[in-house]
Short mmCIF file of C-alpha atoms and ligand atoms in Angstrom, two decimals:
data_model
loop_
_atom_site.label_atom_id
_atom_site.label_comp_id
_atom_site.label_asym_id
_atom_site.label_seq_id
_atom_site.Cartn_x
_atom_site.Cartn_y
_atom_site.Cartn_z
CA UNK A 803 -23.14 -27.50 -3.77
CA UNK A 804 -26.67 -27.01 -2.14
CA UNK A 805 -29.71 -28.95 -3.37
CA UNK A 806 -31.07 -25.66 -5.12
CA UNK A 807 -27.88 -25.39 -6.85
CA UNK A 808 -27.57 -28.91 -7.94
CA UNK A 809 -31.44 -28.68 -9.23
CA UNK A 810 -30.50 -25.70 -11.36
CA UNK A 811 -27.15 -27.42 -12.40
CA UNK A 812 -29.21 -30.29 -13.63
CA UNK A 813 -31.72 -28.31 -15.40
CA UNK A 814 -29.49 -26.56 -17.31
CA UNK A 815 -27.97 -29.59 -18.22
CA UNK A 816 -31.14 -30.83 -19.45
CA UNK A 817 -31.96 -27.87 -21.50
CA UNK A 818 -28.45 -27.79 -23.10
CA UNK A 819 -28.79 -31.37 -24.38
CA UNK A 820 -32.46 -30.24 -26.10
CA UNK A 821 -31.70 -30.28 -29.96
CA UNK A 822 -32.02 -26.64 -30.94
CA UNK A 823 -31.93 -25.06 -34.43
CA UNK A 824 -28.17 -24.94 -34.65
CA UNK A 825 -28.35 -28.71 -34.35
CA UNK A 826 -30.82 -28.98 -36.87
CA UNK A 827 -29.15 -27.24 -39.35
CA UNK A 828 -25.62 -27.80 -38.51
CA UNK A 829 -24.81 -29.53 -41.98
CA UNK A 830 -26.60 -26.27 -43.65
CA UNK A 831 -25.69 -22.90 -42.02
CA UNK A 832 -25.43 -21.58 -38.64
CA UNK A 833 -28.40 -20.15 -36.82
CA UNK A 834 -27.84 -17.05 -34.93
CA UNK A 835 -30.10 -14.30 -32.76
CA UNK A 836 -29.74 -10.57 -31.94
CA UNK A 837 -29.27 -9.93 -28.55
CA UNK A 838 -29.51 -7.09 -26.04
CA UNK A 839 -28.59 -6.51 -22.32
CA UNK A 840 -32.03 -7.33 -20.82
CA UNK A 841 -31.76 -10.96 -22.65
CA UNK A 842 -28.64 -11.84 -20.87
CA UNK A 843 -30.40 -11.06 -17.61
CA UNK A 844 -33.16 -13.02 -18.27
CA UNK A 845 -32.62 -17.18 -17.50
CA UNK A 846 -34.99 -18.26 -19.99
CA UNK A 847 -33.60 -16.13 -22.72
CA UNK A 848 -30.32 -17.36 -21.89
CA UNK A 849 -31.32 -21.03 -22.34
CA UNK A 850 -33.08 -20.27 -25.56
CA UNK A 851 -29.89 -18.51 -26.68
CA UNK A 852 -27.66 -21.20 -25.66
CA UNK A 853 -29.82 -24.20 -27.02
CA UNK A 854 -30.68 -22.62 -30.30
CA UNK A 855 -28.11 -20.22 -31.57
CA UNK A 856 -24.44 -20.46 -32.61
CA UNK A 857 -23.89 -17.07 -33.61
CA UNK A 858 -24.90 -13.59 -32.03
CA UNK A 859 -25.40 -10.39 -33.02
CA UNK A 860 -25.60 -7.31 -30.86
CA UNK A 861 -28.89 -5.76 -31.54
CA UNK A 862 -27.77 -2.15 -30.44
CA UNK A 863 -24.49 -2.19 -28.52
CA UNK A 864 -22.03 -2.16 -31.13
CA UNK A 865 -23.54 0.54 -33.04
CA UNK A 866 -21.51 3.95 -33.75
CA UNK A 867 -23.88 5.98 -31.48
CA UNK A 868 -23.65 3.36 -28.68
CA UNK A 869 -19.76 2.73 -28.49
CA UNK A 870 -18.88 6.41 -29.48
CA UNK A 871 -21.21 8.82 -28.50
CA UNK A 872 -19.12 11.84 -28.81
CA UNK A 873 -15.74 11.86 -30.35
CA UNK A 874 -13.19 9.95 -28.25
CA UNK A 875 -15.65 9.27 -25.59
CA UNK A 876 -15.42 5.50 -25.86
CA UNK A 877 -18.43 3.62 -24.24
CA UNK A 878 -17.51 -0.38 -24.26
CA UNK A 879 -19.59 -1.54 -21.26
CA UNK A 880 -22.32 -3.31 -23.08
CA UNK A 881 -20.57 -4.21 -26.01
CA UNK A 882 -17.83 -5.62 -23.64
CA UNK A 883 -20.57 -7.82 -21.77
CA UNK A 884 -22.08 -9.52 -25.07
CA UNK A 885 -18.58 -10.24 -26.25
CA UNK A 886 -17.56 -11.63 -22.94
CA UNK A 887 -21.15 -13.86 -23.17
CA UNK A 888 -19.86 -15.14 -26.24
CA UNK A 889 -16.38 -15.74 -25.08
CA UNK A 890 -17.85 -17.54 -22.07
CA UNK A 891 -19.92 -19.94 -24.27
CA UNK A 892 -17.99 -20.05 -27.16
CA UNK A 893 -20.35 -18.70 -29.46
CA UNK A 894 -18.93 -16.30 -32.41
CA UNK A 895 -20.11 -12.96 -32.70
CA UNK A 896 -21.46 -10.53 -35.67
CA UNK A 897 -19.95 -7.43 -35.60
CA UNK A 898 -22.96 -4.78 -36.55
CA UNK A 899 -22.30 -1.91 -37.50
CA UNK A 900 -19.67 0.40 -38.36
CA UNK A 901 -20.88 3.22 -40.90
CA UNK A 902 -24.98 3.62 -41.05
CA UNK A 903 -26.91 6.81 -41.48
CA UNK A 904 -28.93 5.84 -38.18
CA UNK A 905 -27.57 5.60 -34.56
CA UNK A 906 -24.51 7.51 -35.35
CA UNK A 907 -23.42 10.59 -33.23
CA UNK A 908 -23.90 14.05 -35.03
CA UNK A 909 -20.44 14.89 -34.21
CA UNK A 910 -19.33 12.58 -36.72
CA UNK A 911 -20.33 15.08 -39.52
CA UNK A 912 -19.61 17.99 -38.05
CA UNK A 913 -16.56 20.52 -38.75
CA UNK A 914 -14.09 22.03 -36.74
CA UNK A 915 -15.31 25.16 -37.65
CA UNK A 916 -19.25 24.49 -36.59
CA UNK A 917 -20.19 23.75 -40.27
CA UNK A 918 -20.06 20.45 -42.00
CA UNK A 919 -17.12 18.08 -41.73
CA UNK A 920 -14.58 17.96 -44.60
CA UNK A 921 -14.14 14.92 -46.36
CA UNK A 922 -10.52 14.44 -44.76
CA UNK A 923 -12.01 14.96 -41.35
CA UNK A 924 -14.80 12.41 -41.91
CA UNK A 925 -12.58 9.84 -42.92
CA UNK A 926 -10.00 10.28 -40.15
CA UNK A 927 -12.95 9.70 -37.80
CA UNK A 928 -14.41 6.95 -39.66
CA UNK A 929 -11.22 5.23 -39.74
CA UNK A 930 -10.42 5.85 -36.24
CA UNK A 931 -13.67 4.16 -35.18
CA UNK A 932 -13.58 1.36 -37.46
CA UNK A 933 -9.84 0.58 -36.18
CA UNK A 934 -10.52 0.66 -32.89
CA UNK A 935 -13.85 -0.87 -32.28
CA UNK A 936 -12.69 -3.91 -35.01
CA UNK A 937 -9.52 -4.23 -33.12
CA UNK A 938 -10.63 -4.45 -29.69
CA UNK A 939 -13.25 -7.30 -30.70
CA UNK A 940 -10.87 -9.08 -33.44
CA UNK A 941 -10.54 -12.32 -31.11
CA UNK A 942 -14.32 -13.26 -31.19
CA UNK A 943 -16.15 -11.36 -33.94
CA UNK A 944 -15.79 -13.04 -37.36
CA UNK A 945 -17.92 -10.79 -39.49
CA UNK A 946 -19.02 -7.21 -39.72
CA UNK A 947 -21.42 -5.39 -41.28
CA UNK A 948 -19.05 -2.62 -42.55
CA UNK A 949 -21.73 -0.40 -44.12
CA UNK A 950 -25.62 -0.61 -43.27
CA UNK A 951 -28.66 0.46 -45.70
CA UNK A 952 -26.86 2.88 -48.17
CA UNK A 953 -28.69 2.22 -51.02
CA UNK A 954 -32.22 3.95 -51.76
CA UNK A 955 -35.41 2.15 -51.70
CA UNK A 956 -36.52 4.53 -54.51
CA UNK A 957 -37.03 2.18 -57.47
CA UNK A 958 -36.75 5.30 -59.71
CA UNK A 959 -33.70 6.85 -58.60
CA UNK A 960 -30.85 7.21 -61.11
CA UNK A 961 -28.59 7.49 -57.90
CA UNK A 962 -28.16 3.98 -55.90
CA UNK A 963 -27.82 5.72 -52.90
CA UNK A 964 -30.02 7.16 -50.15
CA UNK A 965 -29.07 10.59 -49.27
CA UNK A 966 -27.21 11.09 -46.06
CA UNK A 967 -24.44 12.99 -44.72
CA UNK A 968 -22.01 10.22 -45.42
CA UNK A 969 -22.92 10.53 -48.92
CA UNK A 970 -23.09 14.56 -49.37
CA UNK A 971 -19.71 14.74 -47.45
CA UNK A 972 -17.99 12.13 -49.45
CA UNK A 973 -19.60 13.55 -52.84
CA UNK A 974 -20.53 10.20 -53.57
CA UNK A 975 -19.91 6.48 -52.98
CA UNK A 976 -16.37 6.86 -51.80
CA UNK A 977 -17.63 6.70 -48.37
CA UNK A 978 -18.28 3.35 -48.69
CA UNK A 979 -14.92 2.33 -50.49
CA UNK A 980 -13.15 3.65 -47.63
CA UNK A 981 -15.10 2.07 -45.24
CA UNK A 982 -14.28 -1.25 -46.19
CA UNK A 983 -10.54 -0.40 -47.13
CA UNK A 984 -10.07 0.84 -43.22
CA UNK A 985 -12.07 -2.18 -42.11
CA UNK A 986 -9.69 -4.76 -44.19
CA UNK A 987 -6.81 -3.14 -42.66
CA UNK A 988 -7.84 -3.19 -39.09
CA UNK A 989 -8.85 -6.82 -39.24
CA UNK A 990 -7.75 -8.77 -42.20
CA UNK A 991 -9.44 -11.71 -40.79
CA UNK A 992 -12.79 -10.60 -40.68
CA UNK A 993 -15.23 -11.14 -43.27
CA UNK A 994 -16.98 -7.66 -44.32
CA UNK A 995 -20.50 -7.53 -45.22
CA UNK A 996 -22.52 -4.55 -47.17
CA UNK A 997 -25.96 -5.09 -45.26
CA UNK A 998 -29.24 -3.82 -46.49
CA UNK A 999 -33.29 -4.21 -45.79
CA UNK A 1000 -35.27 -4.77 -48.85
CA UNK A 1001 -32.60 -6.59 -50.47
CA UNK A 1002 -34.89 -8.80 -52.13
CA UNK A 1003 -37.08 -6.50 -53.79
CA UNK A 1004 -36.12 -6.64 -57.40
CA UNK A 1005 -35.54 -2.91 -58.12
CA UNK A 1006 -33.15 -2.43 -54.91
CA UNK A 1007 -31.51 -5.71 -55.32
CA UNK A 1008 -30.03 -4.65 -58.68
CA UNK A 1009 -28.72 -1.61 -57.31
CA UNK A 1010 -26.97 -3.41 -54.46
CA UNK A 1011 -26.02 -6.01 -56.86
CA UNK A 1012 -24.40 -3.53 -59.21
CA UNK A 1013 -22.73 -1.56 -56.62
CA UNK A 1014 -21.32 -4.58 -55.03
CA UNK A 1015 -20.11 -5.70 -58.31
CA UNK A 1016 -18.79 -2.48 -59.14
CA UNK A 1017 -16.71 -2.16 -56.41
CA UNK A 1018 -15.52 -5.35 -56.26
CA UNK A 1019 -14.28 -5.04 -59.76
CA UNK A 1020 -12.33 -1.91 -58.47
CA UNK A 1021 -11.03 -3.78 -55.49
CA UNK A 1022 -13.19 -2.90 -52.65
CA UNK A 1023 -12.79 -5.65 -50.17
CA UNK A 1024 -16.42 -6.74 -49.90
CA UNK A 1025 -16.44 -10.51 -48.98
CA UNK A 1026 -20.27 -10.92 -48.44
CA UNK A 1027 -23.84 -9.39 -48.92
CA UNK A 1028 -26.30 -9.16 -45.50
CA UNK A 1029 -29.77 -9.52 -46.65
CA UNK A 1030 -31.61 -8.21 -43.45
CA UNK A 1031 -34.78 -10.29 -43.87
CA UNK A 1032 -37.12 -8.20 -42.28
CA UNK A 1033 -40.30 -9.79 -43.91
CA UNK A 1034 -43.97 -9.98 -43.69
CA UNK A 1035 -46.18 -12.84 -44.25
CA UNK A 1036 -46.95 -11.05 -47.58
CA UNK A 1037 -43.77 -9.92 -48.90
CA UNK A 1038 -40.97 -10.44 -50.50
CA UNK A 1039 -42.27 -13.56 -52.03
CA UNK A 1040 -40.24 -16.75 -51.83
CA UNK A 1041 -39.42 -16.52 -55.60
CA UNK A 1042 -37.91 -13.16 -55.06
CA UNK A 1043 -35.96 -14.24 -51.94
CA UNK A 1044 -34.64 -17.10 -53.79
CA UNK A 1045 -33.71 -14.89 -57.10
CA UNK A 1046 -31.93 -12.51 -54.97
CA UNK A 1047 -29.50 -15.30 -53.39
CA UNK A 1048 -28.84 -16.76 -56.78
CA UNK A 1049 -28.04 -13.14 -58.07
CA UNK A 1050 -25.86 -12.20 -55.13
CA UNK A 1051 -24.21 -15.58 -55.25
CA UNK A 1052 -22.64 -14.35 -58.88
CA UNK A 1053 -20.74 -11.60 -57.33
CA UNK A 1054 -20.15 -12.62 -53.27
CA UNK A 1055 -18.97 -15.80 -51.68
CA UNK A 1056 -20.80 -15.34 -48.54
CA UNK A 1057 -24.43 -14.34 -48.19
CA UNK A 1058 -26.14 -14.26 -44.77
CA UNK A 1059 -29.31 -13.01 -43.52
CA UNK A 1060 -28.62 -10.81 -40.93
CA UNK A 1061 -31.98 -9.74 -39.54
CA UNK A 1062 -34.84 -12.21 -39.79
CA UNK A 1063 -38.45 -11.64 -38.41
CA UNK A 1064 -41.83 -12.02 -40.00
CA UNK A 1065 -44.18 -9.57 -39.23
CA UNK A 1066 -48.39 -10.70 -40.01
CA UNK A 1067 -49.01 -7.06 -41.72
CA UNK A 1068 -47.48 -4.86 -44.17
CA UNK A 1069 -46.56 -2.34 -41.34
CA UNK A 1070 -43.22 -0.50 -41.62
CA UNK A 1071 -40.79 0.35 -39.20
CA UNK A 1072 -40.32 -0.52 -35.21
CA UNK A 1073 -42.25 -0.70 -32.12
CA UNK A 1074 -45.71 -1.15 -33.92
CA UNK A 1075 -48.73 -3.10 -32.66
CA UNK A 1076 -51.13 -4.62 -35.36
CA UNK A 1077 -53.75 -4.83 -32.65
CA UNK A 1078 -54.14 -1.26 -32.28
CA UNK A 1079 -55.30 -1.55 -35.97
CA UNK A 1080 -57.89 -4.38 -34.73
CA UNK A 1081 -56.35 -7.06 -36.46
CA UNK A 1082 -55.47 -10.40 -34.47
CA UNK A 1083 -53.68 -13.53 -34.59
CA UNK A 1084 -56.44 -15.32 -36.74
CA UNK A 1085 -55.83 -19.12 -37.91
CA UNK A 1086 -55.66 -17.87 -41.52
CA UNK A 1087 -52.76 -15.36 -40.62
CA UNK A 1088 -51.06 -18.51 -38.31
CA UNK A 1089 -51.19 -20.57 -41.22
CA UNK A 1090 -49.51 -17.91 -43.64
CA UNK A 1091 -47.03 -17.40 -40.87
CA UNK A 1092 -46.14 -21.03 -40.77
CA UNK A 1093 -45.93 -21.46 -44.34
CA UNK A 1094 -43.57 -18.38 -44.76
CA UNK A 1095 -41.32 -19.66 -42.28
CA UNK A 1096 -40.96 -23.20 -43.55
CA UNK A 1097 -40.94 -21.81 -47.11
CA UNK A 1098 -38.21 -19.45 -46.15
CA UNK A 1099 -36.29 -22.27 -44.68
CA UNK A 1100 -36.71 -24.54 -47.50
CA UNK A 1101 -35.54 -21.98 -49.78
CA UNK A 1102 -32.38 -21.45 -47.38
CA UNK A 1103 -31.67 -25.28 -47.59
CA UNK A 1104 -31.74 -25.43 -51.08
CA UNK A 1105 -28.80 -22.69 -50.97
CA UNK A 1106 -26.89 -24.19 -48.16
CA UNK A 1107 -24.32 -24.04 -50.62
CA UNK A 1108 -23.95 -20.21 -50.62
CA UNK A 1109 -25.41 -19.26 -47.09
CA UNK A 1110 -23.37 -18.86 -44.02
CA UNK A 1111 -25.75 -17.82 -41.46
CA UNK A 1112 -29.63 -16.63 -40.66
CA UNK A 1113 -29.77 -14.57 -37.84
CA UNK A 1114 -33.06 -13.88 -36.12
CA UNK A 1115 -33.60 -10.42 -34.93
CA UNK A 1116 -34.50 -10.67 -31.45
CA UNK A 1117 -34.89 -13.87 -28.91
CA UNK A 1118 -38.87 -13.59 -28.22
CA UNK A 1119 -41.81 -11.61 -29.22
CA UNK A 1120 -41.64 -10.07 -26.42
CA UNK A 1121 -38.68 -8.00 -26.95
CA UNK A 1122 -39.07 -7.58 -30.75
CA UNK A 1123 -38.41 -4.20 -32.49
CA UNK A 1124 -41.75 -4.61 -34.49
CA UNK A 1125 -43.71 -4.79 -31.30
CA UNK A 1126 -45.07 -8.00 -29.20
CA UNK A 1127 -48.37 -8.18 -30.99
CA UNK A 1128 -46.91 -8.26 -34.67
CA UNK A 1129 -45.94 -12.07 -33.41
CA UNK A 1130 -42.77 -12.08 -35.81
CA UNK A 1131 -40.50 -14.70 -34.17
CA UNK A 1132 -40.59 -18.31 -33.16
CA UNK A 1133 -40.68 -17.97 -29.40
CA UNK A 1134 -43.74 -16.29 -28.02
CA UNK A 1135 -43.95 -13.44 -25.05
CA UNK A 1136 -43.64 -15.94 -22.62
CA UNK A 1137 -40.44 -17.49 -24.07
CA UNK A 1138 -42.29 -20.40 -25.21
CA UNK A 1139 -41.43 -22.08 -28.55
CA UNK A 1140 -44.19 -21.68 -30.96
CA UNK A 1141 -45.69 -24.72 -32.85
CA UNK A 1142 -44.15 -22.65 -35.95
CA UNK A 1143 -40.46 -23.47 -34.39
CA UNK A 1144 -41.07 -27.28 -34.47
CA UNK A 1145 -41.98 -27.14 -37.85
CA UNK A 1146 -38.91 -25.10 -38.88
CA UNK A 1147 -36.81 -27.32 -36.85
CA UNK A 1148 -37.92 -30.69 -37.67
CA UNK A 1149 -37.81 -31.09 -41.35
CA UNK A 1150 -37.26 -33.99 -43.74
CA UNK A 1151 -34.68 -32.65 -46.18
CA UNK A 1152 -35.14 -33.20 -49.96
CA UNK A 1153 -32.30 -34.73 -52.20
CA UNK A 1154 -31.77 -31.40 -53.41
CA UNK A 1155 -31.26 -29.91 -49.97
CA UNK A 1156 -28.87 -32.49 -49.05
CA UNK A 1157 -26.81 -31.89 -51.87
CA UNK A 1158 -26.73 -28.26 -51.53
CA UNK A 1159 -25.38 -29.02 -47.79
CA UNK A 1160 -22.96 -31.18 -49.07
CA UNK A 1161 -21.51 -28.44 -51.40
CA UNK A 1162 -21.41 -26.08 -49.08
CA UNK A 1163 -17.99 -24.69 -49.34
CA UNK A 1164 -18.96 -21.82 -47.02
CA UNK A 1165 -18.58 -24.02 -44.14
CA UNK A 1166 -14.95 -23.27 -44.02
CA UNK A 1167 -15.70 -19.93 -43.05
CA UNK A 1168 -17.96 -21.09 -40.38
CA UNK A 1169 -15.32 -23.49 -39.09
CA UNK A 1170 -12.91 -20.97 -38.64
CA UNK A 1171 -15.23 -18.78 -37.08
CA UNK A 1172 -16.31 -21.55 -34.64
CA UNK A 1173 -12.85 -22.21 -33.72
CA UNK A 1174 -11.62 -18.75 -32.98
CA UNK A 1175 -14.63 -18.64 -30.78
CA UNK A 1176 -13.41 -21.99 -29.19
CA UNK A 1177 -10.17 -20.50 -28.57
CA UNK A 1178 -11.62 -16.98 -27.29
CA UNK A 1179 -13.52 -19.32 -24.79
CA UNK A 1180 -10.42 -21.10 -23.68
CA UNK A 1181 -8.72 -17.86 -23.05
CA UNK A 1182 -11.71 -16.17 -21.20
CA UNK A 1183 -11.38 -15.57 -17.69
CA UNK A 1184 -14.27 -14.52 -15.64
C1 GLA B 161 -31.96 -2.16 -39.20
C2 GLA B 161 -30.71 -2.26 -38.30
C3 GLA B 161 -31.09 -2.87 -37.31
C4 GLA B 161 -32.00 -2.54 -36.41
C5 GLA B 161 -33.16 -2.73 -37.13
C6 GLA B 161 -34.48 -2.45 -36.31
O1 GLA B 161 -32.55 -3.15 -39.79
O2 GLA B 161 -29.79 -2.61 -39.24
O3 GLA B 161 -29.87 -2.54 -36.55
O4 GLA B 161 -31.79 -1.04 -35.65
O5 GLA B 161 -33.13 -1.77 -38.05
O6 GLA B 161 -33.99 -3.11 -34.95
#
């Protein structure tokens, strides 16, 4: 080994020994992160990932449009690379996502005659898609967002579902039921999630709760609820977040925060830049940011008995989908840990939090998923 290579190896070793978020929270829940191919090519990002996270989600590379851009034309290059990164390092992988109204090829909804697909056509394609993707990665993926964002944000709507081609072709919520059934058949060992944003907003929370409750009663194999967690420093309140956790835990055994980021203003959507509006990261905003992150993690620790995993959506502010100047993550645009990071990591648990950690029956699921990742690592050949 050259001196240079030795220095790099020693440095990597020191990095790996640093206490990360996954270590700080090991008695509570797993801590995950969404990655893209750019992250995997950036050594600083890789170091952050390996030090801090024991669960990975692909930001885009397992989405329907990415893996099957047109019918029967499969593109697994990036998905394979991310799965291999997880196998190489023994990190469990969340599957995201199988049925969504966004980032899905239009072909999914087109009929053979050029018009709209029939229900039968849609379900056949859905089944092929779900089965192919799930079975390809069943050695490393421990849970899937089977259906993403099917519920409406409209508090006054009588129909709980958002308008979508899935819904119009299925004539209702049957596509959700089918998706979960196909997913269970494809990989009986994966935990199956319904995943959505604004899942702590009371009106939407109740729609999600009622839908999942009714479907589970009808035998639809839904194991958990994914609360995305695209928050801002104002909304939702910690009280609403906690109330949603408590309510969902009545009907599912697994709750995950799947896409955590906390932006500094109330802008919605991606790629935004609050500086364009003349705002900046003031001391007051910094304090709100710290309080929201630390308060949120206190809520999570108090409910460690029902929460499996919390996943940050992106590695650093530089690659956050909400824009670098919304400063939403714990690592800044230069890949440095923010002061908030240490506040989240170096907590002093309350008695109540320690009790919740001990009661964590969900750990069995995480342990099984970690064991699966360790086995995948053992079998992995570069
Ligand atoms: C939603 C999706 C994610 C991602 C974000 C924006 O929350 O579930 O996959 O596209 O939007 O990055």
